Coordinates of C-alpha atoms and ligand atoms in Angstrom, one line a residue:
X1 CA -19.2 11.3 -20.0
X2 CA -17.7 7.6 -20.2
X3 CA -18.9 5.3 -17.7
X4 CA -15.2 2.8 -17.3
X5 CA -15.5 -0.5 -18.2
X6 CA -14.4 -4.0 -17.1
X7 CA -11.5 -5.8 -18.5
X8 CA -12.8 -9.5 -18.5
X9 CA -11.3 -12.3 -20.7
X10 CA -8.9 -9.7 -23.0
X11 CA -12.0 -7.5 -23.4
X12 CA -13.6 -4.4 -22.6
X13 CA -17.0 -4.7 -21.7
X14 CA -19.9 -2.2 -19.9
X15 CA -21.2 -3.5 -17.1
X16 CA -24.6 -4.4 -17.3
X17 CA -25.8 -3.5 -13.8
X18 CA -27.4 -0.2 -15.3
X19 CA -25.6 1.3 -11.5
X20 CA -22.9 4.0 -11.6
X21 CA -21.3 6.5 -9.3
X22 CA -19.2 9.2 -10.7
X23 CA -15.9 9.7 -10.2
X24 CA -15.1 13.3 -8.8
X25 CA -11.8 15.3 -8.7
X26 CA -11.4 15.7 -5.1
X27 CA -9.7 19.5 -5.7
X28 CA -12.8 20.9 -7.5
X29 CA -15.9 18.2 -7.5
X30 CA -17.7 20.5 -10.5
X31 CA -15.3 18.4 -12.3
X32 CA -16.7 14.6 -12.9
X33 CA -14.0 12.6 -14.7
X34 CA -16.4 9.6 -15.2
X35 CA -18.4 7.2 -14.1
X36 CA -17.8 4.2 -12.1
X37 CA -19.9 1.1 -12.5
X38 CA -21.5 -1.1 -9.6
X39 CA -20.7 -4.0 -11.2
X40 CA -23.2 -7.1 -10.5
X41 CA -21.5 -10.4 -8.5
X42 CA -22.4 -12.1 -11.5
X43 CA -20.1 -10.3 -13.9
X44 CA -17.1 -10.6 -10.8
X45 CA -17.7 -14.1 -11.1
X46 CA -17.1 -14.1 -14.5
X47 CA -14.2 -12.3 -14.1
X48 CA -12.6 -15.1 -12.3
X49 CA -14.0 -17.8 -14.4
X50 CA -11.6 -15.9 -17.3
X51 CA -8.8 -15.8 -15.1
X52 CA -9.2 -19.6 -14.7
X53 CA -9.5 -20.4 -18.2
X54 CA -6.1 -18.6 -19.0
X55 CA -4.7 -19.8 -15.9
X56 CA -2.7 -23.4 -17.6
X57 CA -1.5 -21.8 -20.4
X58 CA -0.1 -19.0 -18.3
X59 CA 1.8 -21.0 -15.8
X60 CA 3.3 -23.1 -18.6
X61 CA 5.1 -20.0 -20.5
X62 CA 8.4 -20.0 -19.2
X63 CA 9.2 -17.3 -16.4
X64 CA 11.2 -15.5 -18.0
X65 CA 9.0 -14.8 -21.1
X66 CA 6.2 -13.7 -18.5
X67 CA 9.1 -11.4 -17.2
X68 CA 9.4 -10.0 -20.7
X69 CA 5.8 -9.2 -21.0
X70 CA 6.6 -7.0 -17.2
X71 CA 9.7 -5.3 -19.1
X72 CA 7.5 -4.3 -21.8
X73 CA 4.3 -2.7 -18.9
X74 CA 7.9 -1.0 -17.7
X75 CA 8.9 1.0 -20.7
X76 CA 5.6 1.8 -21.8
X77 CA 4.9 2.9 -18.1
X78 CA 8.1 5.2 -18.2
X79 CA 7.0 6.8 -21.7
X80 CA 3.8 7.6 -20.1
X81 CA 4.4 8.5 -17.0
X82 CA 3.8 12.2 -17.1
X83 CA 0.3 11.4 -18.0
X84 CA -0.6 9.1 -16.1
X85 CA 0.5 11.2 -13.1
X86 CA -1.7 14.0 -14.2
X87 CA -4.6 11.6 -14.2
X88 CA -3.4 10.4 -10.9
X89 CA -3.5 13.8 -9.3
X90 CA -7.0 14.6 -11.0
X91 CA -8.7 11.1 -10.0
X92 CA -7.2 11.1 -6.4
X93 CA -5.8 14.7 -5.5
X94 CA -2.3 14.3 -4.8
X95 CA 0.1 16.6 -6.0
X96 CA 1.8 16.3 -9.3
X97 CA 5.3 16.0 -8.1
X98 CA 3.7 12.9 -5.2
X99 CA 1.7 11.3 -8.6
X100 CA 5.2 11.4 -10.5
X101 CA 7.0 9.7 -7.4
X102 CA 4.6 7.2 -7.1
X103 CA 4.3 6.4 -10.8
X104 CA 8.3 6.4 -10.9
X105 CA 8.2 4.1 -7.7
X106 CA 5.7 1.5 -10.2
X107 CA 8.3 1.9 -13.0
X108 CA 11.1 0.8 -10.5
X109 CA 8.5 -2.4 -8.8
X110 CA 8.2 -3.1 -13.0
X111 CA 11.9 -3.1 -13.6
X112 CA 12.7 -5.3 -10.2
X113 CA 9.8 -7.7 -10.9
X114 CA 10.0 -8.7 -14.0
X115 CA 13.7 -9.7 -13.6
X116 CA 12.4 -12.0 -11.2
X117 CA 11.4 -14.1 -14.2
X118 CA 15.1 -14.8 -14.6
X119 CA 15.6 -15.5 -11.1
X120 CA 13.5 -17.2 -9.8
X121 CA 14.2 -20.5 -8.3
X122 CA 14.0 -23.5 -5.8
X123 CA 16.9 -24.5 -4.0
X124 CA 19.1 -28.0 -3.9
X125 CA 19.2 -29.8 -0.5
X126 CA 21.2 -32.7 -0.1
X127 CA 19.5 -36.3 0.6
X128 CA 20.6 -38.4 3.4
X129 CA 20.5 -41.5 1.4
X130 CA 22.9 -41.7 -1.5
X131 CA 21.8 -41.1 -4.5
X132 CA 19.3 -39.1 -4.0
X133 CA 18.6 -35.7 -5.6
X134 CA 16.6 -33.4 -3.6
X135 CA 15.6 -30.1 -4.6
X136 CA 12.4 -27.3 -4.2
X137 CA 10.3 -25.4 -7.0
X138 CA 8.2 -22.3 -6.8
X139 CA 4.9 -23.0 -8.1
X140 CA 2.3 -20.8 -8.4
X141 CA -1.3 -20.7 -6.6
X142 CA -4.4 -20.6 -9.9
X143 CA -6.5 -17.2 -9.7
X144 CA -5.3 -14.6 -7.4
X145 CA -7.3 -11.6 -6.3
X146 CA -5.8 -8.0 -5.8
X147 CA -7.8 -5.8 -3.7
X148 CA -6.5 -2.1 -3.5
X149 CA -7.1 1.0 -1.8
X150 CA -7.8 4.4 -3.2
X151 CA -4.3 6.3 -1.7
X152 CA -1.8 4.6 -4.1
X153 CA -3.5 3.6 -7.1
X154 CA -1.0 3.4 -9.4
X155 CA 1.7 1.8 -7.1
X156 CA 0.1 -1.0 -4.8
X157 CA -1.8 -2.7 -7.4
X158 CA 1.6 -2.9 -9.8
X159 CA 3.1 -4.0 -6.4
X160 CA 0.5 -6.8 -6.3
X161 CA 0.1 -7.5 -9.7
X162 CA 3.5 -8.0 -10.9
X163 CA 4.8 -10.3 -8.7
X164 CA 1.6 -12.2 -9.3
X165 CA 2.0 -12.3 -12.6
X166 CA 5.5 -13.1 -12.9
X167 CA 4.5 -16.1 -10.5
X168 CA 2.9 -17.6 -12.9
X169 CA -0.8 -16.7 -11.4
X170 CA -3.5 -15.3 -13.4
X171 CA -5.7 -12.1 -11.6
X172 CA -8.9 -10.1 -10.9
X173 CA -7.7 -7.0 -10.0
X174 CA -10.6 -4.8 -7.7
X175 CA -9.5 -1.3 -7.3
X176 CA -10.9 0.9 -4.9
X177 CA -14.4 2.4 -6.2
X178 CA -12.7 5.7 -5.7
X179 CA -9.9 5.2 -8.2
X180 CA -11.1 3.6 -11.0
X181 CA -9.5 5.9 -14.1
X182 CA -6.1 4.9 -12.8
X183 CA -6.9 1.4 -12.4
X184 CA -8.1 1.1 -16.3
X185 CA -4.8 3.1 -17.1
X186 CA -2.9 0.1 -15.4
X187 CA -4.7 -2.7 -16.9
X188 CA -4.4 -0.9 -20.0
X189 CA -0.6 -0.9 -20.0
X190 CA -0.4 -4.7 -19.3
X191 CA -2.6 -5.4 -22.0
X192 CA -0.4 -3.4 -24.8
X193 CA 2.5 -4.8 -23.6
X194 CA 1.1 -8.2 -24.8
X195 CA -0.3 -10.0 -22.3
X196 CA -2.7 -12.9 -22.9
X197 CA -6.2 -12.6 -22.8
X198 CA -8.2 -13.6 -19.2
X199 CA -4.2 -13.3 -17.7
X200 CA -5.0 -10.1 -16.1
X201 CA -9.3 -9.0 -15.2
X202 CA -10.3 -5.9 -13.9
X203 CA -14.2 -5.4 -12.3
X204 CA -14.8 -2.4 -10.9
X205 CA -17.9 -2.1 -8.2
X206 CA -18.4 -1.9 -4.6
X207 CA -16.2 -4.2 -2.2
X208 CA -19.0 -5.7 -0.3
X209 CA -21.0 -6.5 -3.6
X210 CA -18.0 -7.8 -6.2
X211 CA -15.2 -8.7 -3.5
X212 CA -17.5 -11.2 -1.8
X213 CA -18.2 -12.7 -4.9
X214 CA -14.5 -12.5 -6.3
X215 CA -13.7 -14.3 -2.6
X216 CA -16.3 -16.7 -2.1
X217 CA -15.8 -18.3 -5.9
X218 CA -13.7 -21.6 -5.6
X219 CA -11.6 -20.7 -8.5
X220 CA -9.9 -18.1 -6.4
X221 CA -6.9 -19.2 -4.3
X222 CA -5.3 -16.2 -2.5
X223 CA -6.4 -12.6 -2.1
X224 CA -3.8 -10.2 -1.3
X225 CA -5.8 -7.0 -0.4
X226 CA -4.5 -3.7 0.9
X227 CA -7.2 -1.2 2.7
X228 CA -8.8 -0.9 6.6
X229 CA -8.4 -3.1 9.4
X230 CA -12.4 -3.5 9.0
X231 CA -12.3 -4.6 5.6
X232 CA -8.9 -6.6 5.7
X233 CA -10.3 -8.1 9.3
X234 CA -13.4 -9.2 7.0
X235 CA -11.6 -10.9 4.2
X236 CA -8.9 -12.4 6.4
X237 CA -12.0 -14.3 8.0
X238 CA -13.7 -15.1 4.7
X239 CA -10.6 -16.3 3.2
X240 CA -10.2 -18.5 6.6
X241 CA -13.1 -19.9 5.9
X242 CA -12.1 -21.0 2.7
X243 CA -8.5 -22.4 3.7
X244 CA -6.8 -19.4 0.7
X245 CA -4.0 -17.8 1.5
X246 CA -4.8 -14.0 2.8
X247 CA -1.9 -10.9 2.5
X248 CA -3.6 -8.4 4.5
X249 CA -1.6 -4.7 4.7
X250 CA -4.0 -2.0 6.9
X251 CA -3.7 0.7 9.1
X252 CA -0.6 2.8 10.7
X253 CA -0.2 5.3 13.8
X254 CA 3.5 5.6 12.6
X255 CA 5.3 7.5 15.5
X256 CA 8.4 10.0 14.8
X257 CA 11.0 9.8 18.2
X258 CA 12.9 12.9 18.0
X259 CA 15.6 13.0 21.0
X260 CA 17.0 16.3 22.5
X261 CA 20.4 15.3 20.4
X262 CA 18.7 15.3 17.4
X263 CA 19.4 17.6 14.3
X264 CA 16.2 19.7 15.2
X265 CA 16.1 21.5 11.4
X266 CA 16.1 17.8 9.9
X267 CA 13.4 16.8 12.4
X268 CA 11.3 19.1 12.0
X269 CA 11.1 19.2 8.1
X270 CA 10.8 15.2 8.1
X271 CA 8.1 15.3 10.3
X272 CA 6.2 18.0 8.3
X273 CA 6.7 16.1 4.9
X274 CA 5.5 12.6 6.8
X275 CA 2.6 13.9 8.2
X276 CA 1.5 16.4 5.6
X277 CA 2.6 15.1 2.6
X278 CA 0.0 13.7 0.3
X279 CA -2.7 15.0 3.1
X280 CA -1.4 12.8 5.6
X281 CA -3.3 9.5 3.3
X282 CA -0.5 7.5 3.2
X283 CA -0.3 4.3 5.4
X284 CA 3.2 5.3 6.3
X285 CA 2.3 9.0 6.9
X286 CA 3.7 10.2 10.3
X287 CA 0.6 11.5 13.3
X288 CA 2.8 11.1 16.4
X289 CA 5.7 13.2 17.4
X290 CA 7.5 11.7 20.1
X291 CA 9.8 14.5 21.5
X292 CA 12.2 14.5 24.7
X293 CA 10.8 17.1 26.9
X294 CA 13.6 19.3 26.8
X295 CA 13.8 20.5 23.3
X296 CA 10.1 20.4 23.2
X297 CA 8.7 23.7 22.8
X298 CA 11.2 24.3 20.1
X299 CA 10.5 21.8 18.0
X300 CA 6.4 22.3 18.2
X301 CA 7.2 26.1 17.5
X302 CA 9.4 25.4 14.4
X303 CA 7.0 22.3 13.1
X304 CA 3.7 24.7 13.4
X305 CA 5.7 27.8 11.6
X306 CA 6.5 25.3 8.9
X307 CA 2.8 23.6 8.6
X308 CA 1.3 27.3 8.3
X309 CA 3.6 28.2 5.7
X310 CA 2.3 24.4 3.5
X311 CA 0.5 25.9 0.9
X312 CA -3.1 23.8 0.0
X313 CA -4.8 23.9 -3.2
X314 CA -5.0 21.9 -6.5
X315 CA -2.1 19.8 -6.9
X316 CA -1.8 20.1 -10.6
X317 CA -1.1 24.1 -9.9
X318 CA 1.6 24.4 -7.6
X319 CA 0.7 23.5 -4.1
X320 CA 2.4 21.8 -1.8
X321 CA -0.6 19.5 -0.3
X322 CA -3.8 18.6 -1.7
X323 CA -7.2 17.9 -0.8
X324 CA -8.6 15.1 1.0
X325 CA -10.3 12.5 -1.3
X326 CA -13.2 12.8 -0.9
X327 CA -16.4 14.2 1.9
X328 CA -16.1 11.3 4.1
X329 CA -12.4 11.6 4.8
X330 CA -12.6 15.5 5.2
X331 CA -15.5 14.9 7.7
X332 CA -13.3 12.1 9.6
X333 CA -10.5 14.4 9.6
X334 CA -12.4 17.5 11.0
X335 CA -14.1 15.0 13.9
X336 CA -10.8 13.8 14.7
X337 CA -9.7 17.8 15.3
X338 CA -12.6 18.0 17.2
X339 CA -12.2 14.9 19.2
X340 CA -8.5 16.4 20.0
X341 CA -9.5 19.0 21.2
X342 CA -12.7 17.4 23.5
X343 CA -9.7 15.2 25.2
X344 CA -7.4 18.0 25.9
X345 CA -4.9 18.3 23.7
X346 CA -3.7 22.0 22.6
X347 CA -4.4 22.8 18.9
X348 CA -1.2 24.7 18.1
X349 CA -2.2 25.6 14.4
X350 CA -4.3 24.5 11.8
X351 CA -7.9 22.6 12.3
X352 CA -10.0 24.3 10.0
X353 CA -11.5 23.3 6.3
X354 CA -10.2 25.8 3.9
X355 CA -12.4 27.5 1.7
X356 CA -11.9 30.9 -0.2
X357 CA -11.4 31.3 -3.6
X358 CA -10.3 27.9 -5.7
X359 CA -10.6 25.8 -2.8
X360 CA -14.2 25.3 -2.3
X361 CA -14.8 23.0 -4.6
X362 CA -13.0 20.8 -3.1
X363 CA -12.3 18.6 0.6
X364 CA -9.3 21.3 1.4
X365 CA -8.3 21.2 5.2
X366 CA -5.1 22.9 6.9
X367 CA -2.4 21.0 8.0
X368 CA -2.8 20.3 11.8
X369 CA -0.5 20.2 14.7
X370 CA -1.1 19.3 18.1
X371 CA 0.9 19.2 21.3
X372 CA 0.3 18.4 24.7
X373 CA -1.0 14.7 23.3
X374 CA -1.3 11.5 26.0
X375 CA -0.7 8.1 24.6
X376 CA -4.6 6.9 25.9
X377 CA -6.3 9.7 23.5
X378 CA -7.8 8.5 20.6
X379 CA -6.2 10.8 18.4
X380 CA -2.9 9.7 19.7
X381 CA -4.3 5.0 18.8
X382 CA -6.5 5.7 16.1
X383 CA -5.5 6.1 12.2
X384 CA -6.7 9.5 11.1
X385 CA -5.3 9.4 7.5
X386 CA -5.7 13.0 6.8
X387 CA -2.9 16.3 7.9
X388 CA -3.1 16.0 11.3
X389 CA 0.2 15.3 13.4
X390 CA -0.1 15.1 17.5
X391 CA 3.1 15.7 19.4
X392 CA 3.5 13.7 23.0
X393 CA 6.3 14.7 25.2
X394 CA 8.6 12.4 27.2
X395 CA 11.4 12.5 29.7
X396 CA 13.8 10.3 28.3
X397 CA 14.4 7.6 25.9
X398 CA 12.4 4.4 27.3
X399 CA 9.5 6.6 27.6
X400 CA 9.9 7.2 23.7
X401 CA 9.9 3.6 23.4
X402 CA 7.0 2.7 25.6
X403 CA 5.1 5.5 23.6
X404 CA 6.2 5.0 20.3
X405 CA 5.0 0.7 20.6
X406 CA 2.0 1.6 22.7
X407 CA -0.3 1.0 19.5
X408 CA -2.0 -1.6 17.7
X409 CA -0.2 -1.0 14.6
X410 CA 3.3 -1.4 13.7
X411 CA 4.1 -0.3 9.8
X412 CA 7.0 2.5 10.4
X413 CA 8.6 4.7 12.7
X414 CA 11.2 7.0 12.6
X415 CA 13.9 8.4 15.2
X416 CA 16.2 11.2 15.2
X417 CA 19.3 11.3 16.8
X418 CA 23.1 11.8 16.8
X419 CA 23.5 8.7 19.4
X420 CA 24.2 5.6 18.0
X421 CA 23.8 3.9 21.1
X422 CA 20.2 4.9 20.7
X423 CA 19.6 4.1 17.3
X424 CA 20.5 0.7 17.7
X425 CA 18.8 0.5 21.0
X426 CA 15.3 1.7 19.0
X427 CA 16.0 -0.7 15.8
X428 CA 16.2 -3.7 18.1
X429 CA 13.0 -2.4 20.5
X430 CA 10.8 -0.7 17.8
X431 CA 7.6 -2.6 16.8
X432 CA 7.3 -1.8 13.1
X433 CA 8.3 -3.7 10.0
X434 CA 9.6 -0.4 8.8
X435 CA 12.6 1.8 9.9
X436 CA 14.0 4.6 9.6
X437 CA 16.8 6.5 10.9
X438 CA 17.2 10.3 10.6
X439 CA 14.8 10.3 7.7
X440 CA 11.0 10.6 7.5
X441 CA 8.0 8.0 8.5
X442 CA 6.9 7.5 4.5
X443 CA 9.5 6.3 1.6
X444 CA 10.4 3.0 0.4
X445 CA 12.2 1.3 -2.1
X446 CA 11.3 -1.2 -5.3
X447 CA 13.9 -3.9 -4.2
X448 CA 13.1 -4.0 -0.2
X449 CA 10.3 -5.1 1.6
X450 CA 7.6 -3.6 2.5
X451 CA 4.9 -4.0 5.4
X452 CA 3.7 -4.1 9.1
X453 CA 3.8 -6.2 12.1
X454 CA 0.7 -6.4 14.9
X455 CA -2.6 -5.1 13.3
X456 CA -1.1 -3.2 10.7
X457 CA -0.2 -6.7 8.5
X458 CA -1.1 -10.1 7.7
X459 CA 0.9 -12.3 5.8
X460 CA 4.9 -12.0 3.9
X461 CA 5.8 -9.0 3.1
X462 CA 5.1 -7.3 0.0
X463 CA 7.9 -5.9 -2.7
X464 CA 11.4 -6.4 -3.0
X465 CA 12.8 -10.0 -2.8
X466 CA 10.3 -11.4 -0.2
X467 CA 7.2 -10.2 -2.7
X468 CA 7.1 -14.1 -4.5
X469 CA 6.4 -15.7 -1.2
X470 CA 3.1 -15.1 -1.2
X471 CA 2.4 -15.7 -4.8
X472 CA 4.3 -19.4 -4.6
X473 CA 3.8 -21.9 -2.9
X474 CA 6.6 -24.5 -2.6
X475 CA 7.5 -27.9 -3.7
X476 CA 9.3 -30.3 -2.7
X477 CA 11.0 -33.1 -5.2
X478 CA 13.0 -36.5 -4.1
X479 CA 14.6 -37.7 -6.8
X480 CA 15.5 -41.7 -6.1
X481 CA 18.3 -43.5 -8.6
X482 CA 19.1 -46.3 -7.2
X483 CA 16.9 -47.8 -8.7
X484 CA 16.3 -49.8 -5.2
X485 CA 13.2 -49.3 -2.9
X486 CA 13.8 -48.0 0.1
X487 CA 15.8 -50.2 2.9
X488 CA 14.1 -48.3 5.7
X489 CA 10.9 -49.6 4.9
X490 CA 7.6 -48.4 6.8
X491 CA 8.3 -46.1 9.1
Ligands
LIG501 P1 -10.9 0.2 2.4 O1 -12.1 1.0 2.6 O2 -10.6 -0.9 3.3 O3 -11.0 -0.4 0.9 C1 -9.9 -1.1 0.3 C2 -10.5 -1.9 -0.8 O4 -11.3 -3.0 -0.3 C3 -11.3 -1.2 -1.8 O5 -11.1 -1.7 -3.1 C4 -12.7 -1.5 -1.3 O6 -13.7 -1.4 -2.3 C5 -12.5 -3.0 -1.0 N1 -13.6 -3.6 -0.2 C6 -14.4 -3.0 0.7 N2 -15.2 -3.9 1.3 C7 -14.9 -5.1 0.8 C8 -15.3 -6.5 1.0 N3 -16.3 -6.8 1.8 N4 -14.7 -7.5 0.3 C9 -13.7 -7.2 -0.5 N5 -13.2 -6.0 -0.8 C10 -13.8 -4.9 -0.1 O7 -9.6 1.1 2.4 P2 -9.5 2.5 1.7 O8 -10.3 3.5 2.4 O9 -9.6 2.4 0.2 O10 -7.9 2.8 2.0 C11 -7.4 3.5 3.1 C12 -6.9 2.5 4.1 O11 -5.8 1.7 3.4 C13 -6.2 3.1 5.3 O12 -6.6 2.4 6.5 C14 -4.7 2.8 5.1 O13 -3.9 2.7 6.2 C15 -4.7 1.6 4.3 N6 -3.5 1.4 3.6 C16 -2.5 0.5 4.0 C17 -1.3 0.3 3.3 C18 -0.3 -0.6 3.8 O14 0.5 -1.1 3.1 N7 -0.3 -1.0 5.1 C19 -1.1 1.0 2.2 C20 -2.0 1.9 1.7 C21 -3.2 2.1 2.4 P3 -14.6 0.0 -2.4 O15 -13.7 1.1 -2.8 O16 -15.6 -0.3 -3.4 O17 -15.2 0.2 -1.0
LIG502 MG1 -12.2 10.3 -7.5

């Protein structure tokens, strides 16, 4: 069994710590797809040190020849895709359909991107002196880090490494330790689409052992990490402490607001495929309900009927939701249930792990609805990340609001309705960098942007046209022909 290896300076090379862990398939754990090494600090550090010394070369190609280098990840990316979604749902546990969105989604981030080498610009401001030319540049920062969590790990590091790249930066890329076949399989496409060696470094390895080396080297400018409010609330300080720039994305409690107006069947499926789909592990997965009281008990009837009739197994054989990824999250999702149900709320269906023929082998639990939920419970402020969707009832429509932003986090949120008077009304009052109206909690597209406001993000925005503004930094140009110093002297 292959033990992956690091990408460092345009090669592939073992780590010599002589530490592995291996890398399990979450829907049947007698399966071991390989082994993941605990990489030393020394080798992160070298990692960098490549990404330095392919760093001026790099910057000086022009943008749109790095662009081209993008176009090329794209179409090999879209050849491949099927495969790599396979892998995707083996590594992580999503199902095959989810893997092929989210390896479509990076083919779309590729496509966008990489044009961005063609695009991208400063802007012309006039002078107040005659004569003068005046005008901004996008420059990039040296050595960026990507830091990535196990839940997308196809998508968020193309998210991050693109627009890096096409920047002008050069990278270490740390994937979680979780997910590290898909991360070679995206470092691999980069490479054969003929990227320079060093450009683009991969070490795989514990975060607390290889990211604190990757942040603490001075090489490194900017670290753009995706994850936990624990870990992003650790390398937002250590980057402080450096003065480089830190893009922070964490945690959601992304709330659904379904008024008594609303079209119930479309509420009802939305909320089942944002909270259950992909187990509930996406940041943008839905685990509050927000209903008006008086449809209520219609809508938690109809959403438990459709979560019991989500059928769990192995998502490269037909079933609708997957495992979780691995024994720690199933045992934070069952002692959520259980804390649920110590603060009162009703457990309308679901709550159990799954076992029984093919499932157990792997971290399978039932999609879990609960009603009767207060907005002080912990299952109704803390991010669960598993199947597990708690519905809170309100009177009218400023309760909804006052539930829905009662939160630390603010990625999405969601509200169904036929008023328009109210969907404005909740797009100018919801706390969330994300919206949506009449449509799920979870989705996103290549060319918008994409993040959260309070605890959920640090930072611009990632993706769409607001994903260079992290990777640039600005500068600013006075050009004098006059050929006459300045009248206004010192001042
Ligand atoms: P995590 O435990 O915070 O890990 C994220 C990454 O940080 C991993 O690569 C991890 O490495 C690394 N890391 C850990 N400690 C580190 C340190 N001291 N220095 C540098 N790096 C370190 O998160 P996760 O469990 O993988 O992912 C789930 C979380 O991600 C959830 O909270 C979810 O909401 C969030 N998420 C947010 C978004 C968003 O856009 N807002 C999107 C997706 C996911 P190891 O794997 O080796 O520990
Ligand atoms: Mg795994």
């Amino acid at each position: 069994m292959d033990t992956y290896k690091n990408f460092i300076g345009g090669e592939w090379v073992a780590s010599g710590s002589g530490k592995s862990v291996p890398n399990l398939n979450p829907a049947n754990t007698g399966e071991v797809l390989g082994h993941v090494p605990l990489s030393t600090p020394g080798e992160a550090r070298a990692a960098v040190d490549a990404a330095a010394a392919a760093y001026p070369a790099w910057r000086d190609l022009p943008a749109p020849k790095r662009g081209s280098i993008l176009f090329r990840a794209m179409a090999l990316l879209d050849k491949e895709k099927e495969d790599l979604a396979r892998l995707l749902t083996r590594e992580e546990g999503k199902t095959f359909r989810e893997a092929l969105g989210e390896v479509q989604r990076s083919v779309n981030i590729l496509e966008y991107i990489a044009a961005e080498g063609r695009r991208m610009g400063g802007r012309t401001i006039p002078s107040e002196l005659p004569s003068n030319f005046c005008y901004t540049l996008r420059t990039p920062l040296g050595v960026v880090a990507c830091v990535t969590p196990w839940n997308f790990p196809v998508a968020i590091p193309i998210w991050k490494i693109a627009p890096a790249l096409v920047s002008g930066n050069t990278v270490v890329f740390k994937p979680a330790t979780l997910t590290p076949a898909t991360a070679v399989a995206v470092v691999s496409l980069f490479e054969r689409a003929g990227l320079p060696k060093g450009v683009l470094n991969l070490i795989l390895g514990s975060g607390g052992a290889v990211g604190n080396a990757i942040l603490d080297h001075e090489a490194v400018h900017a670290v753009s990490f995706t994850g936990s409010n624990e870990v992003g609330a650790g390398i937002y300080a250590r980057g402080a402490g450096r003065m480089i720039r830190v893009q922070a994305e964490m945690g959601g409690k992304n709330p659904v607001v379904v008024m008594a107006d609303a079209d119930l069947d479309l509420a009802v499926e939305s909320t089942a495929t944002g909270a259950f789909g992909s187990t509930g592990q996406r940041c943008t997965a839905t685990s509050r309900v927000i209903v008006e009281e008086a449809i209520a008990d219609r809508f938690v009837e109809r959403l438990a009927e459709r979560a019991r009739k989500v059928s769990v197994g192995n998502g490269l054989e037909g079933a609708e939701m997957g495992p979780a990824v691995d024994q720690s999250q199933l045992d934070t999702d069952l002692r959520y249930i259980d804390v649920g149900r110590g603060e009162g709320a009703r457990l309308v269906t679901g709550g159990k792990r799954l076992t029984g023929a093919g499932l157990d082998k792997g971290y399978f639990v039932e999609p879990t609805v609960f009603d009767g939920v207060t907005t002080s419970m912990r299952i109704a402020q803390e991010e669960i990340f598993g199947p597990v969707v708690g519905v809170i009832r309100v009177k009218d429509f400023d309760a909804a609001m006052e539930a829905a932003n009662g939160v630390r986090y603010g990625l999405s949120a969601s509200i169904f309705t036929t008023d328009n008077a109210n969907t404005f009304r909740f797009v100018d009052r919801i706390e969330a960098g994300i919206v949506h109206i009449n449509s799920g909690t979870p989705g996103g597209e290549a060319q918008l942007p994409f993040g959260g406001t309070k605890a959920t993000g640090v930072g611009p925005r990632e993706q769409g046209p607001e994903a260079l503004e992290f990777f640039t930094e600005v500068k600013t140009v006075y050009v004098d022909y006059t050929g006459q110093s300045r009248k206004s002297g010192f001042y």
